[in-house]
XYZ file of C-alpha atoms in Angstrom:
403
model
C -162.558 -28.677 40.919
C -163.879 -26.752 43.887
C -165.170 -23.214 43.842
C -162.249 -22.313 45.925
C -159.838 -23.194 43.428
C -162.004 -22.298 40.146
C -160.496 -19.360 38.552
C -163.349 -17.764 37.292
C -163.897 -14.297 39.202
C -166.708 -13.909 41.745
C -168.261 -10.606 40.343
C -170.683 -8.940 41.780
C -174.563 -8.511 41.304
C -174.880 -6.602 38.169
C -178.187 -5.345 39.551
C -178.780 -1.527 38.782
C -179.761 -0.264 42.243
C -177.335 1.614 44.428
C -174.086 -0.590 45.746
C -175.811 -2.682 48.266
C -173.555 -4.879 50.539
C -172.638 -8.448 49.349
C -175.142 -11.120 50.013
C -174.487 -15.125 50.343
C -177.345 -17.114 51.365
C -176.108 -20.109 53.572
C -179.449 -21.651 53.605
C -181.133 -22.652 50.371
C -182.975 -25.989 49.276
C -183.086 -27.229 45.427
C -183.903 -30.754 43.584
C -184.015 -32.045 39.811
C -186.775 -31.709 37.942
C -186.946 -35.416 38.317
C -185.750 -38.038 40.539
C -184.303 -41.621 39.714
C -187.190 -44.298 40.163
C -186.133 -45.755 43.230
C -189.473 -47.920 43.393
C -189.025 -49.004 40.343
C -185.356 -50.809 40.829
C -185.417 -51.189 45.002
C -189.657 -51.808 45.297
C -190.719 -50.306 48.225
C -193.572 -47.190 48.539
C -191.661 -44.972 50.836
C -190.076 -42.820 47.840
C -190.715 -38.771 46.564
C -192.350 -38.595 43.201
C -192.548 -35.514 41.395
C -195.640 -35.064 39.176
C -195.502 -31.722 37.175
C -199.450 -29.621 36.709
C -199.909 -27.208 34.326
C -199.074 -23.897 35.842
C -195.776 -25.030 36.090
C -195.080 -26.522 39.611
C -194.698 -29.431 41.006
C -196.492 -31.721 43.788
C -193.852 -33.759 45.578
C -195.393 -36.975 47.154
C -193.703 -39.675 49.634
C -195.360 -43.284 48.462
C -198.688 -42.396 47.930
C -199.423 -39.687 50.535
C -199.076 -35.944 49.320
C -196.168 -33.835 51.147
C -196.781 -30.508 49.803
C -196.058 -28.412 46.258
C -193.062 -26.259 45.500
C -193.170 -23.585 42.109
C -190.402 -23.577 39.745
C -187.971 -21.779 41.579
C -186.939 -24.855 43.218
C -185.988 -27.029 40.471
C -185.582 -24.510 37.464
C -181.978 -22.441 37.558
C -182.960 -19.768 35.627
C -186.255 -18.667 37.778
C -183.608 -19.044 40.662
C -181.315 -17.002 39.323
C -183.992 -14.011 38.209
C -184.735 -14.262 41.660
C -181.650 -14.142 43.203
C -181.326 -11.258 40.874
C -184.165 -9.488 41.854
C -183.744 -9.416 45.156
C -180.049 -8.398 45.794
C -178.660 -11.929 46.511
C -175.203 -12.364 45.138
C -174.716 -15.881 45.758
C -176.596 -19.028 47.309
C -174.991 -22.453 49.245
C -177.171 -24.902 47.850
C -178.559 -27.601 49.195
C -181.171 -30.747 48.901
C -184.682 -30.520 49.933
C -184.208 -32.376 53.747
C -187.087 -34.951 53.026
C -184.863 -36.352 50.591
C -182.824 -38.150 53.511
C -184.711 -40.701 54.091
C -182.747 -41.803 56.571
C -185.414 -44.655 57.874
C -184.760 -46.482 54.443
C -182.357 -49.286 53.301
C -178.559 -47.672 52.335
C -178.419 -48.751 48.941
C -180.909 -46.903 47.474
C -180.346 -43.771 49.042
C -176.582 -44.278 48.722
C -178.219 -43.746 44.768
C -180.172 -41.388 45.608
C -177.635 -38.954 47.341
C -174.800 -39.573 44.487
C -177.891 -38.285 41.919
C -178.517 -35.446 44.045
C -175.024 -34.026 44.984
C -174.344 -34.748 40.990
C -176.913 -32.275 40.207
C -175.797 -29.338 42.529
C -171.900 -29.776 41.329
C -173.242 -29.574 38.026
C -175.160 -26.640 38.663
C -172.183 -25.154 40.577
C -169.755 -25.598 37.774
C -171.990 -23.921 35.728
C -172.369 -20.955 37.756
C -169.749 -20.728 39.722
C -170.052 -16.898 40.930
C -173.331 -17.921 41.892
C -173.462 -21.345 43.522
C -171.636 -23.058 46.360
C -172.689 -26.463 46.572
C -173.081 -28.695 49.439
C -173.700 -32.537 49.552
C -175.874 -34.850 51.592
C -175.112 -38.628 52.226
C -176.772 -41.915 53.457
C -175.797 -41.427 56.988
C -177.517 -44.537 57.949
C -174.435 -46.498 56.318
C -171.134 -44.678 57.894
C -169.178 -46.446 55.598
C -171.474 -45.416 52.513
C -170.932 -42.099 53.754
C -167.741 -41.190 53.796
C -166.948 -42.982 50.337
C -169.368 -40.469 49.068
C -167.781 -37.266 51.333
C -165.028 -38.285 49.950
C -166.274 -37.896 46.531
C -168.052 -34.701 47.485
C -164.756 -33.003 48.258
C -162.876 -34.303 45.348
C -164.764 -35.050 42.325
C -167.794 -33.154 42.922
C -166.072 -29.599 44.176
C -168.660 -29.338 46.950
C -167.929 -27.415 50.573
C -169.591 -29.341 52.639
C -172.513 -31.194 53.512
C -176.266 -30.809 54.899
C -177.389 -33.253 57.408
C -180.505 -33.728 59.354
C -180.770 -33.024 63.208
C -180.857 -37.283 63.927
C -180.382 -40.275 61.739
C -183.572 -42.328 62.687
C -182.943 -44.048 65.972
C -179.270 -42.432 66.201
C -178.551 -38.937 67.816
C -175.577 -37.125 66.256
C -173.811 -38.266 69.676
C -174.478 -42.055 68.263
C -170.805 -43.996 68.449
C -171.983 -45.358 64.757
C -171.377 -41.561 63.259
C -167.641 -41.284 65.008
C -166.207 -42.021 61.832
C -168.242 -39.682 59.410
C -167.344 -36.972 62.007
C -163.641 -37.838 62.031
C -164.217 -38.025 58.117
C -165.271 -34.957 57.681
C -162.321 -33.129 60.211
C -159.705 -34.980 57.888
C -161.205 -33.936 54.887
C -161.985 -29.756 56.592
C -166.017 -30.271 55.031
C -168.203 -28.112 57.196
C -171.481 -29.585 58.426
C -174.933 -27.583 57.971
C -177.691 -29.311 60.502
C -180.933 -28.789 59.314
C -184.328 -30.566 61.027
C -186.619 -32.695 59.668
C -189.846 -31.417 60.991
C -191.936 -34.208 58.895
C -190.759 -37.316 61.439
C -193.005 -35.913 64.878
C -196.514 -36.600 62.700
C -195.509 -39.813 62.286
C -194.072 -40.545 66.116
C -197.362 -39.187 67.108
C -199.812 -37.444 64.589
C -202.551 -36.192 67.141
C -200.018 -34.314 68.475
C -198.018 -32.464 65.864
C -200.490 -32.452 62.548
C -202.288 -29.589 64.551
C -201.561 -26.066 63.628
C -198.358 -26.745 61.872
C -196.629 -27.891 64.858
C -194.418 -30.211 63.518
C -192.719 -27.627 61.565
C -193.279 -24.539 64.142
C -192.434 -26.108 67.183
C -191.059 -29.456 65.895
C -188.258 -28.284 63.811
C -186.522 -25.771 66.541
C -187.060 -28.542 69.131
C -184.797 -31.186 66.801
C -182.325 -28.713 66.442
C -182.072 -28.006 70.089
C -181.439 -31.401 71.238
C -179.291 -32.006 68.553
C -177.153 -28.918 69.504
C -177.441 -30.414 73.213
C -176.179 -33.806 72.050
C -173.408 -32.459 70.394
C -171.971 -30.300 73.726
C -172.647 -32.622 76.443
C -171.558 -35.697 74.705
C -167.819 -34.439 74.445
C -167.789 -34.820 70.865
C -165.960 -31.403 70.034
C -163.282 -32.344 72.396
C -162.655 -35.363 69.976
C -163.021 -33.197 67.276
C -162.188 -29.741 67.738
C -161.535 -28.986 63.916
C -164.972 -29.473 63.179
C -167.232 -26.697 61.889
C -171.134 -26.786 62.565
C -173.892 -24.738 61.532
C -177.106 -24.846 63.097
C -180.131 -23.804 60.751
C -183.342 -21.394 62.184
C -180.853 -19.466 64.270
C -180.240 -22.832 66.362
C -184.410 -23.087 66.584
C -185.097 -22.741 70.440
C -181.393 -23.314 71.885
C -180.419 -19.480 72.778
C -183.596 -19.180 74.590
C -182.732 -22.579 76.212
C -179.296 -22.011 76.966
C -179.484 -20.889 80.816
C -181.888 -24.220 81.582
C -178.946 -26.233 79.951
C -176.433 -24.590 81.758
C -178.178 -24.859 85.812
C -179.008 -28.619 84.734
C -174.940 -28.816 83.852
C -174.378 -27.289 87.200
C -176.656 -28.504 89.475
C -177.077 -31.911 88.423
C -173.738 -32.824 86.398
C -174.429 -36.493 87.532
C -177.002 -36.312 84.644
C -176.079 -33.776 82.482
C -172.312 -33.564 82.903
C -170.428 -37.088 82.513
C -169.590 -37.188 79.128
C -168.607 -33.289 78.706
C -165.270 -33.860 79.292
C -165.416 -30.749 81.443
C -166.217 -27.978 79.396
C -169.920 -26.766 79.542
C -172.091 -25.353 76.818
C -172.160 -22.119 78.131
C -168.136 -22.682 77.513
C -167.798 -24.286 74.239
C -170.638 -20.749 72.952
C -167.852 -18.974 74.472
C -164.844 -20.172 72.727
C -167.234 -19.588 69.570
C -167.454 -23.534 68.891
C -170.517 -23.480 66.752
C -172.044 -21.583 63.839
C -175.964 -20.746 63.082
C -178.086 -19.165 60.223
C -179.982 -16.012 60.387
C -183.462 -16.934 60.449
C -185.261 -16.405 63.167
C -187.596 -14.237 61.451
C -187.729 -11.027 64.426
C -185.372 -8.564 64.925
C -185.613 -8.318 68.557
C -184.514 -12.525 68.542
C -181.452 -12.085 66.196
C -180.272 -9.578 68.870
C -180.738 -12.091 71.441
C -178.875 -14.544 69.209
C -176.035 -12.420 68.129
C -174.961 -11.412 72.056
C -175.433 -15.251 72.901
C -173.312 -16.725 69.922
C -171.654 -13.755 68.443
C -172.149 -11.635 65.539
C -168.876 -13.341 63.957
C -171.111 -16.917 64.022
C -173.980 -16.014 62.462
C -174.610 -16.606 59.023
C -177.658 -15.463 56.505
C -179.478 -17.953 55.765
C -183.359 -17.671 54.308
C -184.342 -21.660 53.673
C -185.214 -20.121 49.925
C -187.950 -21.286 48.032
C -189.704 -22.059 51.370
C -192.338 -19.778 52.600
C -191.440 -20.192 56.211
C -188.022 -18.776 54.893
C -187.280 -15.256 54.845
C -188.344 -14.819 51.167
C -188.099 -13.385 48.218
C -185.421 -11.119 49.881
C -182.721 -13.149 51.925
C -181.382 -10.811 54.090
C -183.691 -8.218 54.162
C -183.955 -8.183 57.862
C -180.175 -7.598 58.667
C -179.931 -4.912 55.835
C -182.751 -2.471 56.971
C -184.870 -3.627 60.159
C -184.783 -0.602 61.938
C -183.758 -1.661 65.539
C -180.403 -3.806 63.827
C -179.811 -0.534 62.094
C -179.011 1.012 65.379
C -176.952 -2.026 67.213
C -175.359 -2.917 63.995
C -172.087 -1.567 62.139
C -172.018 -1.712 58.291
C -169.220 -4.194 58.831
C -171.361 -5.989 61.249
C -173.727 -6.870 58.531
C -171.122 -6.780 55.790
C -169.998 -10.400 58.097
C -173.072 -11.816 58.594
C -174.371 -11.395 55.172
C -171.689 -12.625 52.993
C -168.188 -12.820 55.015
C -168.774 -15.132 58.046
C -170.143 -17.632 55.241
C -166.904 -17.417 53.467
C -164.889 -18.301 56.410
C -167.234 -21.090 57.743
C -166.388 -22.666 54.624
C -162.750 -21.363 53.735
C -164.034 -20.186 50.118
C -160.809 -18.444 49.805
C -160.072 -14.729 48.410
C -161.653 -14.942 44.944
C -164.976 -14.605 47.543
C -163.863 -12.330 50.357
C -162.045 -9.521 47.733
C -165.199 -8.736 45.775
C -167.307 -8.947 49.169
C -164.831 -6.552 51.093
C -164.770 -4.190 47.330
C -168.571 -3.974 47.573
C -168.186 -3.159 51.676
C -165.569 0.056 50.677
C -168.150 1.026 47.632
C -170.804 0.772 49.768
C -169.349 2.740 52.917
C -167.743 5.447 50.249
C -171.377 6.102 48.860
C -172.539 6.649 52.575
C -170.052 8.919 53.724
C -170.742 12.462 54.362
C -169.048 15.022 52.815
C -167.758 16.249 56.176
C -167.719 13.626 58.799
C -165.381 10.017 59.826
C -164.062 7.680 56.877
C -165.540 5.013 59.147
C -169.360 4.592 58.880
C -170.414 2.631 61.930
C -174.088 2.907 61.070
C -174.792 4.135 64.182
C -175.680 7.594 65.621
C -173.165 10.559 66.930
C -171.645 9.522 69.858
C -172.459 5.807 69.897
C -170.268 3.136 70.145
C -170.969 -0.417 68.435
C -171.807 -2.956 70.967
C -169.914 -5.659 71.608
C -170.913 -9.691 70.298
């Protein structure tokens, strides 16, 4: 059963504070509190282990080396949900922890591996089903692996979509070898959330990116942007034009590296250009082709992103637990940051934090009514006693700009 056809009502936040607008986090990471022993039944030293400590969290390692420590919030429901609480978010997409992939290791195992993980977040969806949206993640080294279990995703599991990294170890998502998981998921209308990896540039060249975070600071927006590249110049959204794509981290460096893509198009198309099938990627951001998450952490750069992409393509998205994510409040930013408060309508942010996530993934009208219910509370609790019916959020005079 999918949350789009569960009957159970989507209420709101039963928070106390004033009406607040609706809030659906696109971007969120959880994982069991334990993982199948893959070592155990496959050998091999390349596996997470979890080993809980005594305040509570968790240290995840990969073989033997440590990768880093997460608190309860990722793996218990309840401190997710007192959170979620807490902090004015209504509902949350989830979705695995990306160094689960493992892309680099034999099919089988993580064939196992993903069926164990996209079983826990249906069952955690079912659950909670005004509260979680699930997506999947699959062994995309296998193609055919993959869309056995996409198909299983959309219909025994209930889940929207899937999460995918930006490359699938040697293969770009341009690779011939993914053609069919693509066409796969345009049959079966499953959206496709691209999220980096970050941990794979220490290992292509550790002197390099083990320095000041790098691999995750510059690393991650880099993998997104050439993914993002590979995806527009290869022609693969003329082959499949159904397809919906979300880029996490606002699309990491691409809007700032838009204009160099677009004079390499021009001026040397014998490079850039053969493959395109004639549309550009300043054309296919045009026609509104792709999709990306809220955080880029400055309000100044989700400006920037929303006159480049469009306010109707953004999506919130906070990479909750993480602290690189815009936590504990996910969409803090495009609520009250004072400078969005002046370019932004109340309907502007009523789509990017709750409604443009219900259409990237068609959740149907048991999401948008109560989202659009909260948005006429909300604007009836701001109106002035003499003044418009329409609150635009911005001053006398103004007009909203246009994304």
């Amino acid at each position: 059963m999918s949350a789009t056809s569960n009957p159970q009502k989507v209420t709101s936040c039963s928070c106390t504070h004033s009406p607040s607008l609706f809030r659906i986090d696109c971007h969120t990471h959880i994982m069991p509190r334990e993982l199948p022993d893959l070592a155990a039944e496959y050998g091999g030293s390349a596996w997470l282990t979890l080993r809980e400590r005594a305040d509570g969290n968790v240290d995840m390692s990969v073989g033997n080396k440590f990768f880093r420590t997460v608190e309860p919030n990722c793996y218990d429901v309840d401190v997710r949900l007192r959170e979620m609480e807490e902090n004015h978010v209504d509902a949350q997409v989830l979705s695995t922890v990306p160094v689960l992939f493992f892309y680099d290791q034999p099919a089988e195992p993580v064939n196992k591996l993903a069926r164990y993980l996209n079983d826990h977040i249906s069952t955690l969806c079912r659950a909670h089903p005004s509260k979680f949206i699930g997506i999947g993640t699959l062994p995309l080294q296998s193609p055919s692996l993959s869309i056995l279990e996409l198909r299983r995703c959309k219909h025994e599991l209930g889940l929207q979509g899937i999460q995918i990294g930006t490359h699938i170890g040697a293969w770009s998502l341009d690779a011939p070898e993914l053609q069919p998981v693509w066409a796969e998921c345009e049959v079966l209308d499953m959206p496709v959330f691209v999220h980096p990896l970050g941990y794979t540039w220490a290992k292509e060249n550790a002197e390099k990116w083990s320095s000041y975070w790098s691999s995750w600071l510059v690393g991650m927006p880099c993998e997104t942007t050439l993914a993002i590249n590979a995806i527009l110049l290869s022609g693969l959204l003329n082959k499949y034009p159904k397809l919906r794509i979300c880029f996490a981290h606002g699309g990491g460096s691409f809007p700032g590296t838009m204009g160099r893509i677009g004079q390499g198009y021009d001026c040397r198309p014998d490079l850039v250009a053969g493959r395109s099938g004639g549309v550009s990627p300043a054309e296919w951001i045009k026609r509104r082709a792709l999709w990306f998450d809220s955080l880029v952490h400055d309000e100044h750069t989700f400006e920037f992103l929303a006159k480049k992409v469009g306010m109707n393509r953004i999506l919130l998205g906070s990479d909750y637990p993480f602290p690189l994510g815009e936590v504990p409040e996910a969409g803090r930013m495009v609520a009250s940051a004072p400078l969005l408060d002046k370019i932004l309508t109340t309907e502007n942010k009523a789509a990017v934090l709750a409604l443009n996530t219900v259409e990237f993934y068609r959740l149907g009208p048991q999401w948008e009514i109560p989202i659009r219910d909260r948005l006429t509370e909300f604007l009836a609790q701001r109106q002035p006693k003499f003044g418009s019916p329409h609150d635009s959020g911005l001053g006398l005079g103004e007009s909203p700009p246009k994304f």
